Amino acid sequence: MDKAIVITTINSPKSEIRCFSAIPGWKLIIVGDRKTPKNWSLNSADYLSPSLQDKLFPKFSRIFPWNLYARKNTGYLYAIKHKAKVIYESDDDMFPDKNFPPPLDLKLEAIVLSGKKFINVLNFFLKEAKKNKLVWPRGFPLEYIRNQENIKAKKETVFAPIRNSVQDKDSDFDAIYRFLYNDPLSLKKNGLFALGYGCFAPVNTQSTFSHPPAYPLLYLPATCGSRVEDIYRGYIAQRILWEMGANLLFTYPVAGTSRRNLHDYSKDLVLEIPNFVKIIKLTEVLDSLSLPKDPLTALLRAYRELVKRNFLQKIELTMVEAWALEIEHIL
């Protein structure tokens, strides 16, 4: 396959998924779980049932827990095994926009942002009338929400194997934002912004593109909890990108939703506690590491340290090492 879309679902085929399956030149991969209807089927998609996952990736699939969003890992492995040149991932409540995809060149010109350790990239996509709106993405440290002055911006050519397309409409907010405001966003349909070395921003799995140099960094951890796994993954990946001479890129929206899956914000708040209280410390640990240029070796070293520091459980090492073996075998 040339380009792949990876989505996991426990629902019957929805109109959102059908829209993704109809995008020319992209192959849709659906990752099932034990809660997914057993008769799930869509002619235009490759459906990875639990039994098929066990068959395709027996060692990894059988040690990785079920009924987790992180089962998406098997979808990444499937796309990589089938030589996908780009992997896009989203959720089953997201619709692609007409402008899907953004520019996919590995090297391209973007505005590089620097000057703060944490940068709220959403601010750069707000329309003029909303410039003073207080808004932040899930996984952004609360301590930095009002600490965004004097950010530097310089146009440069960047190497960007990971790019997160900011989400339009009912965006990826945390529970605190939803309790306080819960306002949908209408973002600008233009703009490419990269983070300078040493700068962090949350990266989710709702609308993210990855290229082969960053495929080892797709691994979603299983022991940090729901609403946290993609945020941890994103921060880990950013740190490793620096060693690769690469930048994380944020693009204008190419997908969004106005009918999000039903959520209990009180439960989300509890699940998101690590995002509120551990992210700054997580990045301090990542900053302290001496990492190699090889992304897979760097990934294993980062996970060993994060397990040691109790950000993740010990069993996570077994799973990420199994992931590494699969990646080595495929690549």
Coordinates of N, CA and C in Angstrom, one line a residue, residues 100-210:
F100 N -7.9 17.4 2.9 CA -7.1 16.3 3.3 C -6.3 15.8 2.1
P101 N -5.0 15.5 2.2 CA -4.1 15.7 3.3 C -3.4 17.0 3.2
P102 N -2.6 17.4 4.2 CA -1.8 18.6 4.1 C -0.5 18.2 3.3
P103 N 0.4 19.1 3.1 CA 1.6 18.8 2.4 C 2.4 17.6 3.1
L104 N 2.8 16.6 2.3 CA 3.4 15.4 2.9 C 4.9 15.3 2.7
D105 N 5.5 16.3 2.0 CA 7.0 16.3 1.8 C 7.7 16.2 3.1
L106 N 8.7 15.3 3.2 CA 9.5 15.1 4.4 C 10.2 16.4 4.8
K107 N 10.7 17.1 3.8 CA 11.4 18.4 4.0 C 10.5 19.5 3.4
L108 N 10.2 20.5 4.2 CA 9.4 21.6 3.7 C 9.6 22.9 4.5
E109 N 9.1 24.0 4.0 CA 9.3 25.2 4.7 C 8.2 25.5 5.7
A110 N 8.6 25.9 6.9 CA 7.6 26.1 7.9 C 8.1 27.2 8.8
I111 N 7.2 27.7 9.7 CA 7.6 28.7 10.7 C 8.0 28.0 11.9
V112 N 9.3 28.1 12.3 CA 9.8 27.4 13.5 C 9.6 28.3 14.7
L113 N 8.9 27.7 15.7 CA 8.6 28.4 17.0 C 9.5 28.0 18.1
S114 N 10.0 29.0 18.9 CA 10.9 28.8 20.0 C 10.7 29.8 21.0
G115 N 11.4 29.7 22.1 CA 11.4 30.8 23.1 C 10.7 30.3 24.4
K116 N 10.0 29.2 24.4 CA 9.3 28.6 25.6 C 9.5 27.1 25.6
K117 N 9.6 26.5 26.7 CA 9.8 25.1 26.8 C 8.5 24.4 26.2
F118 N 7.3 25.0 26.6 CA 6.0 24.4 26.1 C 5.3 25.5 25.3
I119 N 5.0 25.2 24.1 CA 4.3 26.1 23.2 C 2.9 25.7 22.8
N120 N 2.0 26.6 23.0 CA 0.6 26.3 22.7 C 0.3 26.6 21.2
V121 N 0.5 25.6 20.4 CA 0.4 25.8 18.9 C -1.0 26.2 18.5
L122 N -2.0 25.8 19.2 CA -3.4 26.2 18.8 C -3.5 27.7 18.7
N123 N -2.8 28.5 19.5 CA -2.9 29.9 19.4 C -2.5 30.5 18.0
F124 N -1.7 29.7 17.3 CA -1.2 30.2 16.0 C -2.2 29.8 14.9
F125 N -3.2 29.1 15.2 CA -4.3 28.7 14.2 C -5.6 29.4 14.5
L126 N -5.7 30.2 15.6 CA -6.9 30.9 15.9 C -7.2 32.0 14.9
K127 N -8.4 32.1 14.5 CA -8.8 33.2 13.6 C -8.7 34.6 14.3
E128 N -8.6 35.6 13.6 CA -8.3 36.9 14.2 C -9.3 37.3 15.3
A129 N -10.6 37.0 15.1 CA -11.6 37.4 16.0 C -11.5 36.6 17.3
K130 N -10.7 35.5 17.3 CA -10.6 34.6 18.5 C -9.2 34.7 19.1
K131 N -8.4 35.7 18.7 CA -7.0 35.8 19.2 C -6.9 35.8 20.7
N132 N -7.8 36.4 21.4 CA -7.7 36.5 22.8 C -8.4 35.4 23.6
K133 N -8.9 34.4 22.8 CA -9.6 33.2 23.5 C -8.6 32.4 24.2
L134 N -8.9 32.0 25.4 CA -8.1 31.1 26.2 C -8.4 29.6 25.8
V135 N -7.5 29.0 25.2 CA -7.8 27.6 24.7 C -6.4 26.9 24.7
W136 N -6.5 25.6 25.0 CA -5.3 24.8 25.0 C -5.6 23.3 24.7
P137 N -4.7 22.6 24.1 CA -5.0 21.2 23.8 C -4.8 20.2 25.0
R138 N -5.4 19.1 24.9 CA -5.2 18.0 25.9 C -3.7 17.7 26.0
G139 N -3.2 17.6 27.2 CA -1.8 17.3 27.4 C -0.9 18.5 27.6
F140 N -1.5 19.7 27.5 CA -0.6 20.9 27.6 C -0.6 21.3 29.1
P141 N 0.6 21.5 29.7 CA 0.7 21.8 31.1 C 0.0 23.1 31.5
L142 N -0.9 22.9 32.5 CA -1.7 24.1 32.9 C -0.9 25.2 33.3
E143 N 0.3 25.0 33.9 CA 1.2 26.0 34.4 C 1.6 27.0 33.2
Y144 N 1.5 26.5 32.0 CA 2.0 27.3 30.9 C 0.9 28.0 30.0
I145 N -0.3 27.8 30.4 CA -1.5 28.3 29.6 C -1.4 29.8 29.4
R146 N -1.0 30.5 30.5 CA -1.0 32.0 30.4 C 0.5 32.5 30.3
N147 N 1.4 31.5 30.0 CA 2.8 31.9 29.9 C 3.3 31.6 28.5
Q148 N 2.7 32.4 27.6 CA 3.0 32.2 26.1 C 3.5 33.5 25.4
E149 N 4.0 34.4 26.2 CA 4.5 35.7 25.6 C 5.9 35.4 25.0
N150 N 6.3 36.3 24.1 CA 7.7 36.4 23.5 C 8.1 35.1 22.8
I151 N 7.2 34.4 22.2 CA 7.5 33.2 21.4 C 8.1 33.7 20.1
K152 N 9.3 33.2 19.7 CA 10.0 33.6 18.5 C 9.5 32.7 17.3
A153 N 9.5 33.3 16.2 CA 9.0 32.7 15.0 C 9.9 33.0 13.8
K154 N 10.4 31.9 13.2 CA 11.4 32.1 12.1 C 11.1 31.1 11.0
K155 N 11.0 31.5 9.7 CA 10.8 30.6 8.6 C 12.0 29.9 8.3
E156 N 11.9 28.5 8.2 CA 13.1 27.7 7.9 C 12.6 26.4 7.1
T157 N 13.6 25.7 6.5 CA 13.3 24.4 5.9 C 13.5 23.4 7.0
V158 N 12.5 22.5 7.3 CA 12.6 21.5 8.3 C 12.4 20.1 7.8
F159 N 13.0 19.2 8.5 CA 12.8 17.7 8.3 C 11.8 17.3 9.3
A160 N 10.6 16.9 8.8 CA 9.4 16.7 9.7 C 8.8 15.3 9.4
P161 N 9.3 14.2 10.0 CA 8.7 12.9 9.8 C 7.4 12.7 10.7
I162 N 7.1 13.6 11.6 CA 5.9 13.5 12.3 C 5.2 14.9 12.2
R163 N 3.9 14.8 11.8 CA 3.2 16.1 11.8 C 1.7 15.9 12.3
N164 N 1.4 16.8 13.2 CA 0.0 16.7 13.8 C -0.8 17.8 13.2
S165 N -1.9 17.4 12.6 CA -2.9 18.3 12.1 C -3.8 18.8 13.2
V166 N -3.9 20.0 13.5 CA -4.7 20.5 14.6 C -6.2 20.2 14.2
Q167 N -7.0 19.9 15.2 CA -8.4 19.4 14.9 C -9.4 20.6 15.0
D168 N -10.3 20.6 14.0 CA -11.3 21.6 13.9 C -12.5 21.2 14.7
K169 N -13.4 22.2 14.9 CA -14.7 22.1 15.5 C -14.6 21.6 17.0
D170 N -15.1 20.4 17.3 CA -15.0 19.9 18.7 C -13.7 19.2 18.9
S171 N -12.7 20.1 19.2 CA -11.3 19.7 19.2 C -10.9 18.8 20.3
D172 N -9.6 18.5 20.4 CA -9.1 17.6 21.4 C -8.7 18.3 22.7
F173 N -9.8 18.7 23.5 CA -9.6 19.4 24.7 C -9.5 18.5 25.9
D174 N -8.9 19.0 27.0 CA -9.0 18.2 28.3 C -10.3 18.5 29.0
A175 N -10.5 17.7 30.1 CA -11.8 17.8 30.8 C -11.9 19.2 31.5
I176 N -10.8 19.8 31.9 CA -10.9 21.1 32.6 C -11.4 22.1 31.6
Y177 N -10.9 22.1 30.4 CA -11.4 23.1 29.3 C -12.9 22.8 29.1
R178 N -13.3 21.5 29.0 CA -14.7 21.2 28.7 C -15.6 21.7 29.8
F179 N -15.2 21.5 31.1 CA -16.0 22.0 32.2 C -16.1 23.5 32.2
L180 N -15.0 24.2 31.8 CA -15.0 25.7 31.9 C -15.7 26.3 30.7
Y181 N -15.4 25.8 29.5 CA -15.8 26.5 28.3 C -16.6 25.5 27.3
N182 N -15.9 24.5 26.9 CA -16.5 23.5 26.0 C -17.0 24.1 24.7
D183 N -16.3 25.2 24.2 CA -16.6 25.8 22.9 C -15.9 25.2 21.8
P184 N -16.6 24.9 20.7 CA -15.9 24.4 19.5 C -15.0 25.4 18.9
L185 N -14.1 25.0 18.1 CA -13.1 25.9 17.4 C -13.4 25.9 15.9
S186 N -13.2 27.0 15.3 CA -13.1 27.1 13.9 C -11.7 27.7 13.6
L187 N -10.8 26.9 13.1 CA -9.4 27.2 13.0 C -9.1 27.6 11.5
K188 N -8.0 28.4 11.4 CA -7.6 28.8 10.1 C -7.2 27.6 9.2
K189 N -7.5 27.6 7.9 CA -7.2 26.5 7.0 C -5.8 26.7 6.3
N190 N -4.9 27.3 7.0 CA -3.6 27.5 6.5 C -2.6 27.5 7.7
G191 N -1.3 27.3 7.4 CA -0.3 27.4 8.4 C 0.5 26.2 8.6
L192 N 1.8 26.3 8.6 CA 2.7 25.1 8.9 C 3.7 25.7 10.0
F193 N 3.6 25.1 11.2 CA 4.4 25.5 12.3 C 5.2 24.3 12.9
A194 N 6.5 24.5 13.0 CA 7.4 23.5 13.6 C 7.9 24.0 14.9
L195 N 8.3 23.0 15.8 CA 8.8 23.4 17.1 C 10.3 23.3 17.0
G196 N 11.0 24.4 17.6 CA 12.4 24.4 17.6 C 12.9 23.3 18.6
Y197 N 14.2 23.0 18.5 CA 14.8 22.0 19.5 C 14.7 22.5 20.9
G198 N 14.3 21.6 21.8 CA 14.1 22.0 23.2 C 12.7 22.5 23.5
C199 N 11.8 22.6 22.5 CA 10.5 23.0 22.8 C 9.5 21.8 22.6
F200 N 8.5 21.8 23.5 CA 7.5 20.7 23.5 C 6.1 21.2 23.3
A201 N 5.2 20.3 22.7 CA 3.8 20.6 22.6 C 3.1 19.2 22.6
P202 N 1.9 19.1 23.0 CA 1.2 17.8 23.0 C 0.9 17.4 21.5
V203 N 1.0 16.1 21.3 CA 0.7 15.5 20.0 C -0.3 14.4 20.3
N204 N -1.5 14.4 19.7 CA -2.5 13.3 19.9 C -2.5 12.3 18.8
T205 N -3.5 11.4 18.8 CA -3.6 10.5 17.7 C -4.9 10.7 16.9
Q206 N -5.5 11.9 17.0 CA -6.7 12.2 16.3 C -6.5 12.5 14.9
S207 N -5.3 13.1 14.6 CA -5.1 13.5 13.2 C -3.6 13.7 13.0
T208 N -2.9 12.6 12.9 CA -1.4 12.7 12.9 C -0.8 11.8 11.8
F209 N 0.2 12.4 11.1 CA 0.9 11.7 10.0 C 2.3 11.3 10.4
S210 N 2.7 10.1 10.0 CA 4.0 9.7 10.3 C 4.7 9.1 9.1

